[in-house]
PDB file of N, CA and C in Angstrom:
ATOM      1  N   UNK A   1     131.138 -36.630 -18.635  1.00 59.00           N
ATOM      2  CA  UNK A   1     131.963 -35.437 -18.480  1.00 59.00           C
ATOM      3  C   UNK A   1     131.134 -34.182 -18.653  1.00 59.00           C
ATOM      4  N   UNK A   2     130.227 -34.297 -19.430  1.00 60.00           N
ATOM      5  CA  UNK A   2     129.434 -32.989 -20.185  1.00 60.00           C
ATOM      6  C   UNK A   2     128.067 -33.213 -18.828  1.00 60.00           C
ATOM      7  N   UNK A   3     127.549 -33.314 -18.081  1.00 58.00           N
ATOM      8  CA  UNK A   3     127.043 -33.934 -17.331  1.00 58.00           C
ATOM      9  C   UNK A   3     127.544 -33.281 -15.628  1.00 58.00           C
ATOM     10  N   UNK A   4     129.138 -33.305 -15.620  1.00 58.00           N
ATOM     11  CA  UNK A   4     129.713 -33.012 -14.282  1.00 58.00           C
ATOM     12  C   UNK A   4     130.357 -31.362 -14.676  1.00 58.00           C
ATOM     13  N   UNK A   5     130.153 -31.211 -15.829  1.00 59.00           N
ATOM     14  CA  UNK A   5     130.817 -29.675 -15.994  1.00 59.00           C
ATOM     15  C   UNK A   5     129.481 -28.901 -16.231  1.00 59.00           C
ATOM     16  N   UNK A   6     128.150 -29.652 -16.236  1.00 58.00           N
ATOM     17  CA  UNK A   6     126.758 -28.473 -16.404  1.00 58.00           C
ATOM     18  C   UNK A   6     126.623 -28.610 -15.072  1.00 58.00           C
ATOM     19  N   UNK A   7     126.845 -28.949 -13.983  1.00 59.00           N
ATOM     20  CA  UNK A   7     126.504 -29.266 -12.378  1.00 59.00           C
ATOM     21  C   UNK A   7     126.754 -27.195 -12.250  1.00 59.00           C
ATOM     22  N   UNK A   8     128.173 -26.738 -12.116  1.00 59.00           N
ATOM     23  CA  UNK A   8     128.398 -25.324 -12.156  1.00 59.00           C
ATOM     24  C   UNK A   8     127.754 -24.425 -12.464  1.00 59.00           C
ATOM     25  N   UNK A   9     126.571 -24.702 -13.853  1.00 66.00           N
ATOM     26  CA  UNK A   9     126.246 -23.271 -14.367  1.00 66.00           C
ATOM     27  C   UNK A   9     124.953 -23.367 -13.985  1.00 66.00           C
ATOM     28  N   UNK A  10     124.402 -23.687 -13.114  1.00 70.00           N
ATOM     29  CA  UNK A  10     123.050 -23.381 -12.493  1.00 70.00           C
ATOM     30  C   UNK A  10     123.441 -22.033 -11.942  1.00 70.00           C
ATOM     31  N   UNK A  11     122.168 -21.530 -11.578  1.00 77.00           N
ATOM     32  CA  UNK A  11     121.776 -19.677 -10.967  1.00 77.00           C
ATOM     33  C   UNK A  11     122.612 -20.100  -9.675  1.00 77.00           C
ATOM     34  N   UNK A  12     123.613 -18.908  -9.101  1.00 80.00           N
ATOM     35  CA  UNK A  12     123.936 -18.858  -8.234  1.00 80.00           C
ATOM     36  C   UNK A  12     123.519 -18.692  -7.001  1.00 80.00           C
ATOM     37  N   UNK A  13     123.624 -19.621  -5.832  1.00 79.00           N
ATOM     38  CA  UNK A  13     122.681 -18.516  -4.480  1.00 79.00           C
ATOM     39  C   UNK A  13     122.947 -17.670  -3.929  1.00 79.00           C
ATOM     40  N   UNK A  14     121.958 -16.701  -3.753  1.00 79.00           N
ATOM     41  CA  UNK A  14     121.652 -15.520  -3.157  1.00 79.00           C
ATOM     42  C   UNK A  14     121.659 -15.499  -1.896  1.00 79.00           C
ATOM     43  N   UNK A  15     123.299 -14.483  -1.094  1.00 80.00           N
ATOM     44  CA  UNK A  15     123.141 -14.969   0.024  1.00 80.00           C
ATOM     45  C   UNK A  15     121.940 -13.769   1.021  1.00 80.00           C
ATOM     46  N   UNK A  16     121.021 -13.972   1.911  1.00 77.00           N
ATOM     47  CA  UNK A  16     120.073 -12.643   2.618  1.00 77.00           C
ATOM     48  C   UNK A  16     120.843 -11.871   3.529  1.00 77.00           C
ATOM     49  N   UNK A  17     120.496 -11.030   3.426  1.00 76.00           N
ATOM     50  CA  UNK A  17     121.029  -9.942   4.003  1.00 76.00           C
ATOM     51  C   UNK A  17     121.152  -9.962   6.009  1.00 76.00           C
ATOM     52  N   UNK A  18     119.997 -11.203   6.023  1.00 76.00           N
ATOM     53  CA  UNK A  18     120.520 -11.011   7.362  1.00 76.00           C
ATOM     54  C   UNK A  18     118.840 -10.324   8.127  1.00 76.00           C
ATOM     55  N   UNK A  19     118.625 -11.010   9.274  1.00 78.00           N
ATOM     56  CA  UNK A  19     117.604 -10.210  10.256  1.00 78.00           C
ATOM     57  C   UNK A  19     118.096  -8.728  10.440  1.00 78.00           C
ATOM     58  N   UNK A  20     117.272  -7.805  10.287  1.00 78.00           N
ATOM     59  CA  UNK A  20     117.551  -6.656  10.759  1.00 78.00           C
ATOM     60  C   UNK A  20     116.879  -6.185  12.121  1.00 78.00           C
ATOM     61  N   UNK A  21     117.723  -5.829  12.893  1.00 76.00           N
ATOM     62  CA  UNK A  21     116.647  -5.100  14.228  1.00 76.00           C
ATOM     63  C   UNK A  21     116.386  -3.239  13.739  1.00 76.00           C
ATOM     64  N   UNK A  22     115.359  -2.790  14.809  1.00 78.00           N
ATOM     65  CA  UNK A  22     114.856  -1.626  14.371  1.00 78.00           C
ATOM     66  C   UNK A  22     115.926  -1.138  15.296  1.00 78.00           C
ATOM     67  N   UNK A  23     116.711  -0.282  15.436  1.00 79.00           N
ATOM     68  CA  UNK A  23     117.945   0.845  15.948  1.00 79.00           C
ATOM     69  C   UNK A  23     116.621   1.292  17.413  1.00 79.00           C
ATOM     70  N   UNK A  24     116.653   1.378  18.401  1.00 79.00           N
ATOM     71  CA  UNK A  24     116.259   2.379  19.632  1.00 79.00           C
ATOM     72  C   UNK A  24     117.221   3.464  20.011  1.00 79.00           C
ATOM     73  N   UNK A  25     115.991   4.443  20.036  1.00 83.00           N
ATOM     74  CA  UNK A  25     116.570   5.563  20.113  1.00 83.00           C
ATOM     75  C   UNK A  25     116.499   5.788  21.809  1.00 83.00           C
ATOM     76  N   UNK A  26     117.413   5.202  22.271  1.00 86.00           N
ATOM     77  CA  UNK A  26     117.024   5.330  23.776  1.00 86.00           C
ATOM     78  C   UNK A  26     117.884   6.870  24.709  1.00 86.00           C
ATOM     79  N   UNK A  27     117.323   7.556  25.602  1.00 89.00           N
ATOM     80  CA  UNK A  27     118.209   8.779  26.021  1.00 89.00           C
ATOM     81  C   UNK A  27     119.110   8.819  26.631  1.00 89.00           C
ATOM     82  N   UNK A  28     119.904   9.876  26.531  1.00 90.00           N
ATOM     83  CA  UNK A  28     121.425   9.212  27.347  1.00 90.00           C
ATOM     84  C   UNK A  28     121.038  10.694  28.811  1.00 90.00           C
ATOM     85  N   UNK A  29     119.745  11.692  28.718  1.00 91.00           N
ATOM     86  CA  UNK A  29     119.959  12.027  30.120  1.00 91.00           C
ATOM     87  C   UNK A  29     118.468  11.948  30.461  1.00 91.00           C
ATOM     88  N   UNK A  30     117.856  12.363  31.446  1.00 90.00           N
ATOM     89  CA  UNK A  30     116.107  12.272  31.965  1.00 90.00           C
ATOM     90  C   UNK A  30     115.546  13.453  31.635  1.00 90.00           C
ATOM     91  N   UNK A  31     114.738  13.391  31.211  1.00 91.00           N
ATOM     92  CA  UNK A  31     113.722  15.091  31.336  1.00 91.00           C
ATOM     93  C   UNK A  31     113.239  14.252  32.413  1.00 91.00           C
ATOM     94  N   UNK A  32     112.678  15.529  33.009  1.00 94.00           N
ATOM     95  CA  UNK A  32     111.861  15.895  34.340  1.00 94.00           C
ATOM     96  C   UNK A  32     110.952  14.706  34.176  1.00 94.00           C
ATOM     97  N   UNK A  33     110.111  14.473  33.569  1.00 92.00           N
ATOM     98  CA  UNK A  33     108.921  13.772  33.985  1.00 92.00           C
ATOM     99  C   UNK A  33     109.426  12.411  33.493  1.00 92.00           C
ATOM    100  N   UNK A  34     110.131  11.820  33.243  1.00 91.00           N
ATOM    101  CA  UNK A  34     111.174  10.515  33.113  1.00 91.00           C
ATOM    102  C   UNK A  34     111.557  10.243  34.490  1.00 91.00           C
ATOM    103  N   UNK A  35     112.497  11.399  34.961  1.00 93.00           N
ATOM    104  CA  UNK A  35     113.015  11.155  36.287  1.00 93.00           C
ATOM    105  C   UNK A  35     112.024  10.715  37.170  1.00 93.00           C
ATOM    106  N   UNK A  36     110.906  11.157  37.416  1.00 94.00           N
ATOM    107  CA  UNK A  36     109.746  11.571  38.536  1.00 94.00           C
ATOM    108  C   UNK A  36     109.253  10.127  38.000  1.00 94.00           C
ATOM    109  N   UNK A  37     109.115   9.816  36.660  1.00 93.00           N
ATOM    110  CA  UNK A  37     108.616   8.364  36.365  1.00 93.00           C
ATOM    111  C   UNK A  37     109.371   7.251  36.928  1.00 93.00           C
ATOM    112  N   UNK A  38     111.372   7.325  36.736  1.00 93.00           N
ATOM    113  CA  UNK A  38     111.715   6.438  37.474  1.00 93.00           C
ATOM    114  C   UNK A  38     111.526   6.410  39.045  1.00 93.00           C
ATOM    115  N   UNK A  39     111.621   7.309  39.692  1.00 93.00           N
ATOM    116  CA  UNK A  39     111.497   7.282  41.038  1.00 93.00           C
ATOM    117  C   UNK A  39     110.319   7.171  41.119  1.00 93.00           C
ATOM    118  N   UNK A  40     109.094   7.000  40.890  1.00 94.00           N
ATOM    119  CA  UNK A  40     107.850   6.601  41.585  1.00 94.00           C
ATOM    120  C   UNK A  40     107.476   4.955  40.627  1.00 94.00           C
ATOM    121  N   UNK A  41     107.844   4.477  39.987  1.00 94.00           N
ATOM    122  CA  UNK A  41     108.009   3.511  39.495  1.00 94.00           C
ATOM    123  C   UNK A  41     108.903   2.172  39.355  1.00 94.00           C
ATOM    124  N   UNK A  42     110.101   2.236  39.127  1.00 93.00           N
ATOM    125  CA  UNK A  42     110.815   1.306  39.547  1.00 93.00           C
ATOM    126  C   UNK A  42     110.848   0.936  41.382  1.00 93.00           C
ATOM    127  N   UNK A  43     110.599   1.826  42.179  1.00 93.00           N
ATOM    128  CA  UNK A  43     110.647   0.812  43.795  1.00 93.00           C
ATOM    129  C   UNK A  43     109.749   0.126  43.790  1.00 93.00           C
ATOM    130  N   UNK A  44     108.490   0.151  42.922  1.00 93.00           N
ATOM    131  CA  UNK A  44     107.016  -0.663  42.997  1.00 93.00           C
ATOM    132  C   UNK A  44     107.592  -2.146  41.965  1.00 93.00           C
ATOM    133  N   UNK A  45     108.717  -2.043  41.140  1.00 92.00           N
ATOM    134  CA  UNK A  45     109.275  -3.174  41.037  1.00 92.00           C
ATOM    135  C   UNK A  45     109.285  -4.471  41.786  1.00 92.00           C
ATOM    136  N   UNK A  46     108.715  -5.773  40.978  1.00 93.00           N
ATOM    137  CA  UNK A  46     109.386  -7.114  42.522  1.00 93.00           C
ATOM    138  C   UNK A  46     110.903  -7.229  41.862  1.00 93.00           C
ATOM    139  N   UNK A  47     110.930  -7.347  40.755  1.00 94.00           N
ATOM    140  CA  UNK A  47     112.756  -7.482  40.428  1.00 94.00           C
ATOM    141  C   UNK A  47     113.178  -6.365  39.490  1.00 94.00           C
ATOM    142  N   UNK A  48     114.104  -6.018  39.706  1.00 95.00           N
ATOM    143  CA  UNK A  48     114.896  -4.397  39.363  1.00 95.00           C
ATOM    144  C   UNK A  48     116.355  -4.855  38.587  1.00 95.00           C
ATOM    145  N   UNK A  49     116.370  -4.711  37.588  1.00 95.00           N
ATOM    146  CA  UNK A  49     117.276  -5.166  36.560  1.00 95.00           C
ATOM    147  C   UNK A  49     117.787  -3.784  35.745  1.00 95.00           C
ATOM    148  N   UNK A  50     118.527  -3.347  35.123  1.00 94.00           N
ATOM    149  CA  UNK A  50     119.614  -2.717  34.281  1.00 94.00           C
ATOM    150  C   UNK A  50     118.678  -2.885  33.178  1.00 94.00           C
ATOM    151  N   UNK A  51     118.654  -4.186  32.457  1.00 94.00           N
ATOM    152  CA  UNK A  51     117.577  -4.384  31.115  1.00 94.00           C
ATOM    153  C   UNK A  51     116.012  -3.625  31.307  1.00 94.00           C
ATOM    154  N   UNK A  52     115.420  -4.165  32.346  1.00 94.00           N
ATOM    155  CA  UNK A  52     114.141  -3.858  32.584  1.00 94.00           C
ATOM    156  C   UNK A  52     113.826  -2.305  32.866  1.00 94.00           C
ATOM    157  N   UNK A  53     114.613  -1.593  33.844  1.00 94.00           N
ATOM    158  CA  UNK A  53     114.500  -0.132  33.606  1.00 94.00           C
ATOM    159  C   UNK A  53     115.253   0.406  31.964  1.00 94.00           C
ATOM    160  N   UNK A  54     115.858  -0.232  31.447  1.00 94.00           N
ATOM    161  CA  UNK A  54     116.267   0.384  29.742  1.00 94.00           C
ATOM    162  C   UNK A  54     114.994   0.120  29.160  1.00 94.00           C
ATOM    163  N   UNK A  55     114.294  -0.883  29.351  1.00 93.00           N
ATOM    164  CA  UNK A  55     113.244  -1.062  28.248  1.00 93.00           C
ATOM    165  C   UNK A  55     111.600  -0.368  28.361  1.00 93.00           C
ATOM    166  N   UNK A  56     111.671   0.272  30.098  1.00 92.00           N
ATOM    167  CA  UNK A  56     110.575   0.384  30.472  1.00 92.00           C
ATOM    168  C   UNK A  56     110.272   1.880  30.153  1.00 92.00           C
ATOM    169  N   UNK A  57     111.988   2.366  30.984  1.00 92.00           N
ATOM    170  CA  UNK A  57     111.638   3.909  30.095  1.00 92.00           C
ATOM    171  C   UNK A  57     112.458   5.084  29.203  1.00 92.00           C
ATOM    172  N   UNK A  58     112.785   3.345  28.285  1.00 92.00           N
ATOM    173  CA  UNK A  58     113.575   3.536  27.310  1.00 92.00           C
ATOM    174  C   UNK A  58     115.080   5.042  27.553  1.00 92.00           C
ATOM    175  N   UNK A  59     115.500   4.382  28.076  1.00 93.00           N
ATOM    176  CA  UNK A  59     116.729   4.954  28.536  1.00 93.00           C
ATOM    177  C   UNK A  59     118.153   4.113  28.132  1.00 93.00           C
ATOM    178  N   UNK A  60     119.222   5.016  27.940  1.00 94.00           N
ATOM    179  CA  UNK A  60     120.588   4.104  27.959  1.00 94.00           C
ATOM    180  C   UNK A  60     121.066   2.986  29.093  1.00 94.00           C
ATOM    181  N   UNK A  61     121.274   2.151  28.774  1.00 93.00           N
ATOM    182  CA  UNK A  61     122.054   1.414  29.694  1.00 93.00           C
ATOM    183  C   UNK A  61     122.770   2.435  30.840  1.00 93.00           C
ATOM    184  N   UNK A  62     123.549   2.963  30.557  1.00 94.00           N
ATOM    185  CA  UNK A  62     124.904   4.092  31.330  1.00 94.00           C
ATOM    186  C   UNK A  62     123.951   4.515  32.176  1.00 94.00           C
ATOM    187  N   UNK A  63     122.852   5.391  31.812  1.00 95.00           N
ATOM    188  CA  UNK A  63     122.007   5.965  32.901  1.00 95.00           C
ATOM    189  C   UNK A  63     121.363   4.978  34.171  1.00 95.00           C
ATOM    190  N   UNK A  64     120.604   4.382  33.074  1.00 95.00           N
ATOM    191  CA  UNK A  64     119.736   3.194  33.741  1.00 95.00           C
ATOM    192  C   UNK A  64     121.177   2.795  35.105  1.00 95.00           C
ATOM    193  N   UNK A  65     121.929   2.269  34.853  1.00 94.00           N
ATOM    194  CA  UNK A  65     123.177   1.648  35.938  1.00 94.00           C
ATOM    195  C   UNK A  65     123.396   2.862  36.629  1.00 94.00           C
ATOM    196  N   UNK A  66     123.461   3.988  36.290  1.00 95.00           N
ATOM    197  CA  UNK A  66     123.941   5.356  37.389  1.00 95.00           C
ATOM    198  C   UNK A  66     122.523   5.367  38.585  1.00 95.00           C
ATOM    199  N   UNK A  67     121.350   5.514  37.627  1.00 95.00           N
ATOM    200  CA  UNK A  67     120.121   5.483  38.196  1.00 95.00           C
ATOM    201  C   UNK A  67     120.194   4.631  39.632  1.00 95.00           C
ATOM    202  N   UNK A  68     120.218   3.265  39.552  1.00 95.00           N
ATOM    203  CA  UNK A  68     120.048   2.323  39.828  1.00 95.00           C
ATOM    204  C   UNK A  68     121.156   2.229  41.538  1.00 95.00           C
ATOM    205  N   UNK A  69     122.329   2.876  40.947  1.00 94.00           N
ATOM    206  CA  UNK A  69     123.315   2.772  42.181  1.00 94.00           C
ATOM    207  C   UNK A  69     122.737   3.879  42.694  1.00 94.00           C
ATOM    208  N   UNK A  70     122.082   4.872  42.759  1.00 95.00           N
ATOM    209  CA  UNK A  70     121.697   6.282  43.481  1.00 95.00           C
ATOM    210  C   UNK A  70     120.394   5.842  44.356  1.00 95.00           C
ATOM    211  N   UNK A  71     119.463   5.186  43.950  1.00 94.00           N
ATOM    212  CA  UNK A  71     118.235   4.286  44.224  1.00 94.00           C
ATOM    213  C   UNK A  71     119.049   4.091  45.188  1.00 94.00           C
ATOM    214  N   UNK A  72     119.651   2.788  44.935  1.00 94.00           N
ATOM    215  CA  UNK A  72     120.236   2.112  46.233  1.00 94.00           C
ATOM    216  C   UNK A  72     120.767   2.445  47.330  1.00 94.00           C
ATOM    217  N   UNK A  73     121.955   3.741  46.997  1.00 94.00           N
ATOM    218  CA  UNK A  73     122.159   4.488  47.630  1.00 94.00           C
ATOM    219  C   UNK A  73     121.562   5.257  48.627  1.00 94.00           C
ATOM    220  N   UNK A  74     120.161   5.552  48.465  1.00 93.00           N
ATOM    221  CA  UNK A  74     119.328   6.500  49.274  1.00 93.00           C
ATOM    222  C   UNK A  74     118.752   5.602  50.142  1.00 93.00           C
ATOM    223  N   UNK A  75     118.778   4.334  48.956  1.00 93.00           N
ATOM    224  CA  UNK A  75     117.749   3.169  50.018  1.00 93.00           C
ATOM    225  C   UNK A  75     116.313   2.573  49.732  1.00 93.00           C
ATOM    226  N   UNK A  76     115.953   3.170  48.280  1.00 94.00           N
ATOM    227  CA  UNK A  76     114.797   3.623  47.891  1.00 94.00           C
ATOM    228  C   UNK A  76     114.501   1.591  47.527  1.00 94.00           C
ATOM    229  N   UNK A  77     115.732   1.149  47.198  1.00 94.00           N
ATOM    230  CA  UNK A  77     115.414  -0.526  46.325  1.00 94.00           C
ATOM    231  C   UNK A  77     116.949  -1.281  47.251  1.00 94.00           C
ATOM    232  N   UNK A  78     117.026  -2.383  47.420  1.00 94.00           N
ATOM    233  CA  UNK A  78     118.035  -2.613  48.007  1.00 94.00           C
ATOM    234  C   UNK A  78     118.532  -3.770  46.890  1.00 94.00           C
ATOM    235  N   UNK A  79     119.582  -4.184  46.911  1.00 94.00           N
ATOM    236  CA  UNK A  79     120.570  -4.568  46.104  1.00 94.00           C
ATOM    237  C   UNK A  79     120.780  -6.330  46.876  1.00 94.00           C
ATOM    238  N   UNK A  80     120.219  -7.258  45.419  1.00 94.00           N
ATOM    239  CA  UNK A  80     120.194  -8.458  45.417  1.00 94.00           C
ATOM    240  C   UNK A  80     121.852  -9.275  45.234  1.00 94.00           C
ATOM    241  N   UNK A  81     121.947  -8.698  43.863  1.00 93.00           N
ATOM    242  CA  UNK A  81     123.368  -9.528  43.393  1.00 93.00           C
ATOM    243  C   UNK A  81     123.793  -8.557  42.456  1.00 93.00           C
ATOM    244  N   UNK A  82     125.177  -8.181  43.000  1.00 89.00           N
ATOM    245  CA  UNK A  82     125.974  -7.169  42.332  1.00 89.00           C
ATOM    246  C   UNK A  82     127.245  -7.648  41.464  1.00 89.00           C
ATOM    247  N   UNK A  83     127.585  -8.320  40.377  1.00 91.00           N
ATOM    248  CA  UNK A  83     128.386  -8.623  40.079  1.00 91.00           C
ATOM    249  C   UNK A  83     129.077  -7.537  38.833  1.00 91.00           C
ATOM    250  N   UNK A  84     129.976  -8.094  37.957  1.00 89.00           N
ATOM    251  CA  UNK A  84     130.493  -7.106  36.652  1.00 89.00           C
ATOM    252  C   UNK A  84     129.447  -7.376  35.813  1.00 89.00           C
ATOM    253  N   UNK A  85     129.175  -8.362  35.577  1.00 88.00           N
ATOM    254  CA  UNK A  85     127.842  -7.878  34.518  1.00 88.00           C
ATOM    255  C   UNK A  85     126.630  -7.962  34.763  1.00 88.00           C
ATOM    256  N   UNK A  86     126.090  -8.203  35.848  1.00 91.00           N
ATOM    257  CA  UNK A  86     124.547  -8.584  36.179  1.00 91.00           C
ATOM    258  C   UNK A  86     124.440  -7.847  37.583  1.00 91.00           C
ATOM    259  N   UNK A  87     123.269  -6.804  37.618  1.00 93.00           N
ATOM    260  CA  UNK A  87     122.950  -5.967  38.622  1.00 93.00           C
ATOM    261  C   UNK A  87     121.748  -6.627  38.903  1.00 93.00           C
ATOM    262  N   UNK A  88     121.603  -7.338  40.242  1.00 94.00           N
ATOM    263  CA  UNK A  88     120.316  -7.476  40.347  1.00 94.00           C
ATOM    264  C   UNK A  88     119.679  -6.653  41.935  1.00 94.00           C
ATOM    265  N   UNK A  89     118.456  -5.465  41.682  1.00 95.00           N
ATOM    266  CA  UNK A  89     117.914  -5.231  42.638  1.00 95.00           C
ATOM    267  C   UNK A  89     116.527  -5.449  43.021  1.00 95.00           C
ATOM    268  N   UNK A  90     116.124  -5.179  44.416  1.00 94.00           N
ATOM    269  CA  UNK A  90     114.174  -5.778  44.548  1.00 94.00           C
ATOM    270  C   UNK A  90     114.033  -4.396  45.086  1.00 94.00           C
ATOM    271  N   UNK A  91     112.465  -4.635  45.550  1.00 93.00           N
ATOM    272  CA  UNK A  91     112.163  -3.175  46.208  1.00 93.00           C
ATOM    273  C   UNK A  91     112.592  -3.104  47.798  1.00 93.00           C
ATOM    274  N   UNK A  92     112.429  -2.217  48.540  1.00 87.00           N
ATOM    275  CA  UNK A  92     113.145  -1.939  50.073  1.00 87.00           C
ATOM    276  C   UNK A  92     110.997  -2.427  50.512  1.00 87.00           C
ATOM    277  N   UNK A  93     111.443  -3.209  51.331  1.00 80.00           N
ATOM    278  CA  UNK A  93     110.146  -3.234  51.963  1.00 80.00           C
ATOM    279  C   UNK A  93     110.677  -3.040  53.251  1.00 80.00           C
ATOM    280  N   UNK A  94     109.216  -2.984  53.795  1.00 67.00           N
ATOM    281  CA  UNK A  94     109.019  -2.649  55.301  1.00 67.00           C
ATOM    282  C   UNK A  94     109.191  -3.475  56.007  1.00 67.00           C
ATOM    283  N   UNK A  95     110.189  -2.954  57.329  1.00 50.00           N
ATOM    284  CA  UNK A  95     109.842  -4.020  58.496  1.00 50.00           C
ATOM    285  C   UNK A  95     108.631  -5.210  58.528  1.00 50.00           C
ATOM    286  N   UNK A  96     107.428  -4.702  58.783  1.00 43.00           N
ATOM    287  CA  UNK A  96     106.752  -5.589  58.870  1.00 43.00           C
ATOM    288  C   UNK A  96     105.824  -5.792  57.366  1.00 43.00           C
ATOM    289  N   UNK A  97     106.023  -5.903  56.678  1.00 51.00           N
ATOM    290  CA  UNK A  97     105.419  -5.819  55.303  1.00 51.00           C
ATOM    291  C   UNK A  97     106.151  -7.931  54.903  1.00 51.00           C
ATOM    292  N   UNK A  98     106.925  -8.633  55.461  1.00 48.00           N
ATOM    293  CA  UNK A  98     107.399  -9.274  54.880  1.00 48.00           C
ATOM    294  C   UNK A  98     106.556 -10.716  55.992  1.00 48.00           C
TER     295      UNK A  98
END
């Protein structure tokens, strides 16, 4: 009995707090030389993703996706697979480039 009631009073565990990630401070509009960076940079892309322009020049998601439909729009990258959650675009190549 004295045996199954000391089992309890051992040190309690300590639960961890948990992985922490570092917070990104990513922008929600372009300065000038951001902009001029996405447009001469992402069409030299082979695959054009939502994630990959957020991480490249550290921008919001919201932008990065506005970005991305305006690109397309002009024609600059053409548009792979458009669904609700997964944007996928490549670069616009040339007629004879393929």
């Amino acid at each position: 009995m004295a045996a199954a009631m000391a089992g309890g009073k051992g040190k309690k565990k300590k639960w961890s707090k948990g992985k922490s990630r570092d917070k990104v401070d990513n922008k929600v509009l372009f300065t000038k030389e951001q902009y001029e960076r996405m447009q001469s940079e992402v069409p030299k892309m082979k695959l054009i993703t939502v994630s990959a322009v957020v991480e490249k020049l550290k921008i919001s998601g919201g932008l990065a996706r506005r970005a991305l439909a305006e690109m397309a729009e002009e024609g600059q990258i053409r548009p792979v697979l458009i669904r609700r959650s997964q944007r996928i675009y490549t670069r616009n190549l040339a007629e004879g480039d393929e």
